[in-house]
Coordinates of C-alpha atoms in Angstrom, one line a residue:
X55 CA -18.7 -45.5 -49.8
X56 CA -16.8 -47.6 -47.3
X57 CA -17.2 -50.7 -49.4
X58 CA -15.8 -48.8 -52.5
X59 CA -12.8 -47.6 -50.4
X60 CA -12.2 -51.2 -49.2
X61 CA -12.4 -52.5 -52.7
X62 CA -9.9 -49.9 -54.0
X63 CA -7.5 -50.5 -51.1
X64 CA -7.7 -54.3 -51.7
X65 CA -7.0 -53.8 -55.4
X66 CA -4.0 -51.5 -54.6
X67 CA -2.5 -54.0 -52.2
X68 CA -3.0 -56.9 -54.6
X69 CA -1.4 -54.8 -57.4
X70 CA 1.6 -54.0 -55.2
X71 CA 2.1 -57.6 -54.1
X72 CA 1.9 -58.7 -57.8
X73 CA 4.5 -56.1 -58.9
X74 CA 6.9 -57.1 -56.1
X75 CA 6.5 -60.8 -56.9
X76 CA 7.2 -60.2 -60.6
X77 CA 10.2 -58.1 -59.8
X78 CA 11.5 -60.9 -57.6
X79 CA 10.9 -63.6 -60.2
X80 CA 12.2 -61.5 -63.2
X81 CA 15.5 -60.1 -61.9
X82 CA 18.3 -62.6 -62.7
X83 CA 20.9 -63.7 -60.2
X84 CA 20.8 -64.9 -56.6
X85 CA 18.8 -63.8 -53.6
X86 CA 21.1 -60.9 -52.9
X87 CA 20.5 -59.4 -56.3
X88 CA 16.8 -59.8 -56.1
X89 CA 16.7 -58.3 -52.5
X90 CA 18.7 -55.3 -53.7
X91 CA 16.4 -54.5 -56.6
X92 CA 13.3 -55.0 -54.5
X93 CA 14.7 -52.9 -51.7
X94 CA 15.5 -50.0 -54.1
X95 CA 12.0 -50.2 -55.5
X96 CA 10.5 -50.3 -52.0
X97 CA 12.5 -47.2 -51.1
X98 CA 11.2 -45.4 -54.1
X99 CA 7.6 -46.4 -53.2
X100 CA 8.1 -45.4 -49.6
X101 CA 9.4 -41.9 -50.6
X102 CA 5.9 -41.2 -52.1
X103 CA 4.2 -41.7 -48.8
X104 CA 6.9 -40.1 -46.7
X105 CA 6.9 -37.0 -48.9
X106 CA 3.1 -36.5 -48.3
X107 CA 3.8 -36.3 -44.6
X108 CA 7.2 -34.4 -44.4
X109 CA 7.4 -32.2 -47.5
X110 CA 6.3 -29.0 -45.8
X111 CA 9.0 -29.3 -43.1
X112 CA 11.8 -29.4 -45.6
X113 CA 13.6 -26.4 -47.2
X114 CA 12.2 -25.8 -50.7
X115 CA 15.5 -26.7 -52.3
X116 CA 15.4 -30.2 -50.7
X117 CA 11.6 -30.7 -51.1
X118 CA 11.7 -30.0 -54.8
X119 CA 13.7 -33.1 -56.0
X120 CA 11.9 -35.2 -53.3
X121 CA 8.6 -34.2 -54.7
X122 CA 9.5 -35.0 -58.3
X123 CA 11.2 -38.3 -57.6
X124 CA 8.5 -39.5 -55.2
X125 CA 5.6 -38.5 -57.4
X126 CA 7.2 -40.2 -60.5
X127 CA 6.9 -43.5 -58.7
X128 CA 3.1 -43.6 -58.9
X129 CA 3.2 -43.3 -62.7
X130 CA 6.1 -45.7 -63.0
X131 CA 4.2 -48.2 -60.8
X132 CA 1.2 -48.1 -63.2
X133 CA 3.3 -48.8 -66.2
X134 CA 5.4 -51.5 -64.5
X135 CA 2.2 -53.2 -63.6
X136 CA 0.9 -52.9 -67.1
X137 CA 4.2 -54.2 -68.6
X138 CA 4.1 -57.3 -66.3
X139 CA 0.4 -58.0 -67.0
X140 CA 1.0 -57.7 -70.8
X141 CA 3.9 -60.2 -70.7
X142 CA 1.9 -62.6 -68.5
X143 CA -1.1 -62.4 -70.9
X144 CA 1.2 -62.8 -73.9
X145 CA 2.6 -65.9 -72.1
X146 CA -0.8 -67.5 -72.3
X147 CA -0.8 -67.2 -76.1
X148 CA 3.0 -67.6 -76.7
X149 CA 4.6 -69.9 -74.1
X150 CA 8.0 -68.5 -75.0
X151 CA 7.1 -65.1 -73.5
X152 CA 6.8 -66.7 -70.1
X153 CA 10.6 -66.9 -69.9
X154 CA 10.9 -63.1 -69.8
X155 CA 9.6 -63.1 -66.2
X156 CA 11.8 -65.8 -64.8
X157 CA 15.4 -64.9 -63.9
X158 CA 15.6 -63.1 -67.2
X159 CA 18.1 -60.3 -68.0
X160 CA 16.2 -59.7 -71.2
X161 CA 12.9 -59.4 -69.3
X162 CA 14.4 -57.0 -66.7
X163 CA 16.0 -54.8 -69.4
X164 CA 12.8 -54.8 -71.5
X165 CA 10.5 -53.8 -68.6
X166 CA 13.0 -51.1 -67.3
X167 CA 13.6 -49.6 -70.7
X168 CA 9.9 -49.7 -71.8
X169 CA 8.8 -47.9 -68.6
X170 CA 11.7 -45.4 -68.8
X171 CA 10.8 -44.6 -72.4
X172 CA 7.2 -44.1 -71.6
X173 CA 8.1 -41.7 -68.8
X174 CA 10.5 -39.8 -70.9
X175 CA 8.1 -39.4 -73.8
X176 CA 5.3 -38.4 -71.4
X177 CA 7.6 -35.8 -69.9
X178 CA 8.4 -34.3 -73.3
X179 CA 4.7 -34.3 -74.2
X180 CA 3.8 -32.5 -70.9
X181 CA 6.1 -29.6 -71.7
X182 CA 4.3 -28.9 -75.0
X183 CA 1.3 -26.7 -74.3
X184 CA -1.7 -26.9 -76.6
X185 CA -3.8 -24.0 -77.7
X186 CA -7.5 -24.6 -77.9
X187 CA -9.8 -22.0 -79.4
X188 CA -13.6 -21.5 -79.2
X189 CA -15.8 -18.8 -80.7
X190 CA -19.1 -17.7 -79.3
X191 CA -21.7 -15.2 -80.3
X192 CA -23.4 -12.7 -78.0
X193 CA -26.4 -10.5 -78.8
X194 CA -28.0 -7.4 -77.6
X195 CA -26.6 -4.2 -76.0
X196 CA -24.4 -6.3 -73.6
X197 CA -22.7 -7.9 -76.6
X198 CA -22.0 -4.5 -78.2
X199 CA -20.3 -3.3 -75.1
X200 CA -18.4 -6.6 -74.8
X201 CA -17.2 -6.4 -78.4
X202 CA -16.1 -2.8 -77.8
X203 CA -13.9 -4.1 -75.0
X204 CA -11.7 -5.9 -77.6
X205 CA -8.5 -4.2 -78.6
X206 CA -9.4 -4.8 -82.3
X207 CA -13.0 -3.6 -82.1
X208 CA -15.0 -5.6 -84.5
X209 CA -12.7 -8.6 -84.0
X210 CA -14.3 -9.1 -80.6
X211 CA -13.1 -10.0 -77.2
X212 CA -10.3 -12.4 -76.6
X213 CA -10.3 -14.2 -73.3
X214 CA -7.6 -16.6 -72.2
X215 CA -8.7 -19.3 -69.8
X216 CA -6.4 -21.7 -67.9
X217 CA -6.8 -24.1 -65.1
X218 CA -4.7 -26.3 -62.8
X219 CA -1.4 -24.6 -63.0
X220 CA -0.3 -26.5 -59.8
X221 CA 2.6 -24.1 -59.0
X222 CA 4.9 -25.1 -56.2
X223 CA 7.6 -27.7 -55.7
X224 CA 7.5 -29.0 -59.3
X225 CA 6.1 -26.3 -61.6
X226 CA 8.6 -23.6 -60.7
X227 CA 8.7 -19.9 -61.4
X228 CA 10.7 -20.3 -64.7
X229 CA 7.8 -22.5 -65.9
X230 CA 5.3 -20.0 -64.9
X231 CA 7.2 -17.2 -66.7
X232 CA 6.9 -19.3 -69.9
X233 CA 3.2 -19.7 -69.4
X234 CA 2.7 -16.0 -68.8
X235 CA 4.5 -15.3 -72.1
X236 CA 2.1 -17.7 -73.9
X237 CA -0.9 -15.9 -72.4
X238 CA 0.4 -12.4 -73.2
X239 CA 1.2 -13.5 -76.8
X240 CA -2.6 -14.0 -77.3
X241 CA -3.2 -10.2 -76.6
X242 CA -6.1 -11.1 -74.3
X243 CA -8.7 -8.6 -73.0
X244 CA -9.3 -10.8 -70.0
X245 CA -7.5 -13.7 -68.3
X246 CA -9.5 -16.2 -66.3
X247 CA -8.1 -19.0 -64.1
X248 CA -10.3 -21.9 -63.2
X249 CA -8.7 -23.0 -59.9
X250 CA -5.7 -24.9 -58.5
X251 CA -3.1 -22.2 -59.3
X252 CA -1.5 -23.5 -56.1
X253 CA -0.4 -27.1 -55.8
X254 CA -0.2 -28.3 -52.2
X255 CA 1.6 -25.4 -50.4
X256 CA 1.9 -21.7 -50.7
X257 CA 5.4 -21.8 -49.2
X258 CA 7.5 -22.2 -52.4
X259 CA 5.3 -19.5 -54.1
X260 CA 6.0 -17.0 -51.4
X261 CA 9.7 -17.8 -51.1
X262 CA 10.1 -17.6 -54.9
X263 CA 8.0 -14.5 -55.2
X264 CA 5.8 -16.1 -57.9
X265 CA 3.2 -13.3 -57.4
X266 CA 5.6 -10.9 -59.2
X267 CA 5.4 -13.0 -62.3
X268 CA 1.6 -12.6 -62.5
X269 CA 2.0 -8.8 -62.6
X270 CA 3.4 -9.2 -66.1
X271 CA -0.1 -10.2 -67.4
X272 CA -1.3 -7.6 -69.9
X273 CA -5.0 -8.0 -69.1
X274 CA -7.1 -8.0 -65.9
X275 CA -7.1 -11.4 -64.3
X276 CA -9.8 -13.2 -62.3
X277 CA -9.8 -16.6 -60.6
X278 CA -11.7 -19.0 -58.4
X279 CA -10.4 -21.4 -55.8
X280 CA -9.8 -25.0 -56.5
X281 CA -9.6 -27.9 -54.1
X282 CA -5.8 -27.6 -53.9
X283 CA -6.1 -24.0 -52.6
X284 CA -8.2 -25.4 -49.7
X285 CA -5.6 -28.1 -49.1
X286 CA -2.8 -25.5 -49.0
X287 CA -4.9 -23.2 -46.7
X288 CA -7.4 -21.0 -48.4
X289 CA -6.6 -17.9 -46.2
X290 CA -2.9 -18.0 -47.3
X291 CA -4.1 -18.7 -50.9
X292 CA -6.3 -15.6 -50.8
X293 CA -3.4 -13.5 -49.7
X294 CA -1.3 -14.8 -52.6
X295 CA -4.0 -13.9 -55.1
X296 CA -4.1 -10.4 -53.7
X297 CA -0.3 -10.1 -53.9
X298 CA -0.4 -11.4 -57.5
X299 CA -3.0 -8.8 -58.5
X300 CA -5.6 -11.4 -59.4
X301 CA -9.2 -10.7 -58.5
X302 CA -10.5 -13.8 -56.6
X303 CA -14.2 -14.5 -57.0
X304 CA -15.6 -16.5 -54.0
X305 CA -19.3 -17.0 -54.7
X306 CA -19.3 -13.6 -56.3
X307 CA -19.6 -11.8 -59.6
X308 CA -17.4 -9.3 -61.5
X309 CA -19.1 -7.2 -64.2
X310 CA -16.7 -6.1 -66.9
X311 CA -18.3 -4.1 -69.7
X312 CA -21.2 -6.4 -70.6
X313 CA -19.5 -9.6 -69.4
X314 CA -20.5 -11.1 -66.0
X315 CA -17.7 -13.3 -64.6
X316 CA -19.3 -15.6 -62.0
X317 CA -16.9 -17.4 -59.7
X318 CA -18.1 -20.3 -57.5
X319 CA -16.1 -21.6 -54.5
X320 CA -14.9 -25.1 -55.1
X321 CA -17.2 -27.8 -53.9
X322 CA -14.6 -28.7 -51.2
X323 CA -16.3 -25.8 -49.4
X324 CA -19.6 -27.5 -48.3
X325 CA -21.0 -24.1 -47.5
X326 CA -20.6 -22.6 -50.9
X327 CA -23.7 -20.8 -52.2
X328 CA -26.1 -22.3 -54.8
X329 CA -25.5 -20.8 -58.3
X330 CA -29.0 -19.4 -58.4
X331 CA -28.5 -17.5 -55.1
X332 CA -25.2 -16.0 -56.4
X333 CA -27.0 -14.8 -59.5
X334 CA -29.9 -13.4 -57.5
X335 CA -27.6 -11.5 -55.2
X336 CA -26.0 -9.7 -58.1
X337 CA -29.1 -9.2 -60.2
X338 CA -27.9 -11.4 -63.1
X339 CA -30.8 -12.6 -65.2
X340 CA -31.6 -16.3 -65.2
X341 CA -34.4 -18.3 -66.9
X342 CA -36.2 -18.7 -63.5
X343 CA -35.6 -15.2 -62.2
X344 CA -36.4 -13.5 -65.5
X345 CA -34.3 -10.6 -64.2
X346 CA -32.2 -8.2 -66.1
X347 CA -28.7 -6.9 -65.3
X348 CA -28.4 -3.6 -63.4
X349 CA -28.2 -1.5 -66.6
X350 CA -31.2 -3.2 -68.3
X351 CA -29.4 -5.6 -70.5
X352 CA -28.6 -9.2 -69.7
X353 CA -24.8 -9.6 -69.7
X354 CA -22.9 -12.4 -71.4
X355 CA -22.3 -14.8 -68.5
X356 CA -19.1 -16.8 -67.9
X357 CA -19.1 -19.2 -65.0
X358 CA -15.9 -20.4 -63.4
X359 CA -16.4 -23.5 -61.3
X360 CA -13.3 -25.7 -60.7
X361 CA -14.9 -29.1 -60.7
X362 CA -17.2 -30.1 -63.6
X363 CA -19.9 -31.6 -61.4
X364 CA -23.6 -30.8 -61.6
X365 CA -23.3 -29.2 -65.0
X366 CA -27.1 -29.0 -65.1
X367 CA -26.9 -26.1 -62.7
X368 CA -25.4 -23.8 -65.3
X369 CA -28.0 -24.9 -67.9
X370 CA -30.8 -24.4 -65.5
X371 CA -29.6 -20.9 -64.6
X372 CA -29.2 -19.8 -68.2
X373 CA -25.4 -19.4 -68.1
X374 CA -23.9 -18.8 -71.5
X375 CA -20.5 -20.4 -70.9
X376 CA -18.9 -22.5 -68.1
X377 CA -15.2 -23.2 -67.7
X378 CA -13.9 -25.9 -65.4
X379 CA -10.8 -28.0 -64.9
X380 CA -9.8 -30.4 -62.0
X381 CA -10.0 -33.7 -63.9
X382 CA -6.6 -33.4 -65.8
X383 CA -8.4 -36.1 -67.8
X384 CA -6.6 -38.5 -65.6
X385 CA -3.2 -37.2 -66.7
X386 CA -2.2 -40.6 -68.1
X387 CA -3.8 -43.4 -70.0
X388 CA -5.7 -45.6 -68.9
X389 CA -6.7 -43.4 -65.9
X390 CA -8.3 -41.1 -68.5
X391 CA -10.9 -43.9 -69.0
X392 CA -11.7 -43.6 -65.3
X393 CA -12.3 -39.8 -65.4
X394 CA -14.3 -40.2 -68.6
X395 CA -16.6 -42.6 -66.7
X396 CA -16.9 -40.5 -63.5
X397 CA -17.7 -37.1 -65.1
X398 CA -20.4 -36.2 -67.6
X399 CA -17.6 -34.5 -69.5
X400 CA -14.0 -34.9 -68.3
X401 CA -12.3 -32.9 -71.1
X402 CA -13.2 -30.7 -74.0
X403 CA -16.2 -28.9 -75.4
X404 CA -19.7 -29.7 -74.2
X405 CA -23.2 -28.4 -74.6
X406 CA -26.4 -28.6 -72.5
X407 CA -29.3 -26.7 -74.0
X408 CA -28.1 -23.2 -74.8
X409 CA -25.2 -23.4 -72.3
X410 CA -21.7 -24.3 -73.7
X411 CA -18.9 -25.7 -71.6
X412 CA -15.2 -26.3 -71.7
X413 CA -13.5 -28.7 -69.3
X414 CA -9.8 -28.2 -69.4
X415 CA -7.2 -30.9 -68.8
X416 CA -5.0 -28.2 -67.3
X417 CA -2.1 -26.0 -68.2
X418 CA 0.0 -27.5 -65.4
X419 CA -0.1 -30.9 -63.7
X420 CA -0.2 -32.5 -60.2
X421 CA 2.7 -34.8 -59.3
X422 CA 5.0 -36.1 -61.9
X423 CA 5.4 -34.1 -65.1
X424 CA 4.2 -36.8 -67.3
X425 CA 1.2 -36.8 -69.7
X426 CA 0.3 -39.9 -71.7
X427 CA -2.8 -39.8 -73.8
X428 CA -3.8 -36.4 -72.4
X429 CA -2.4 -32.9 -73.0
X430 CA -1.6 -29.7 -71.2
X431 CA -3.6 -26.8 -72.6
X432 CA -5.1 -23.3 -72.4
X433 CA -8.2 -22.0 -74.0
X434 CA -8.7 -18.9 -76.1
X435 CA -12.4 -17.8 -76.1
X436 CA -13.4 -15.4 -78.8
X437 CA -16.6 -13.5 -78.1
X438 CA -18.1 -11.9 -81.2
X439 CA -21.4 -10.2 -82.2

């Protein structure tokens, strides 16, 4: 673990040195011009680290632009690095390309405009919310009651699931209002949130009375904690959920007319209960326990677990459907390749045995409002006979 951290730190330092060196060699003019551009870039980079430390002590109105500007740096850095690397590699094949990185106005304009265009397009793409749909079948008495829950009877139950809203300094209340409208437009029977509704602090949510917005939901809402709720202080997060009228499931189960909604604490909580123990406590049948629900019929089971790790737990316990988030699928390419390598499934539909899964890339986003090669989404789950 320590070796991996040292390797990542060394790579980050090397990448930063390379970017500063290439900015210095590329910017045209004398030392004064180069120093000025490097200093502006260094200030932008420093704002990212300063914001991590001092954001909470600032008024929300001042913290909001600082958050957005500082967090945009880390995405810009990635694409500045890629732009310089591409030009350097191209220079090995086409020697004329080398001139773009040596006192070159053309090279400076090219890199600046290319990165700015990527950020702009990524921001526009982020604001488009994708609708994903899944249909599942349920059987037995529990399914009959579940289908009866649906407003349209035989049409079944419509459940809207969303994860990673990351509300706070960047995803503000007007953005939340638009998302609530999207959810209500689906005429859901249930709304389930897979964690990280809160970004890094409850402060802007309380000051902006975001809880009031959730009361516009036209269906009962349930949620679990994500890692960011623990970062923001899980006790204050719990109070926010109560104020918002959202039922928070912490290693607990809610039974809603033939549907068992199982909510696990995020794995940030080292003391969270094993899934099998949660099910046993509430009498929910599993393959091992061979137990039935309290009314004699096994309910349709939906597991909310923020991080998509140990997916075999749900399969082993006979869960029908698991919903997770957390990964954002890296938010931007090529980080999506990293999350794809780390997780068994970092985004989309998945199946293990009789258990089906959906790992959401998130309705909101952490940090800069930029998505490149990934998408912001919500899931509509249709439960039918």
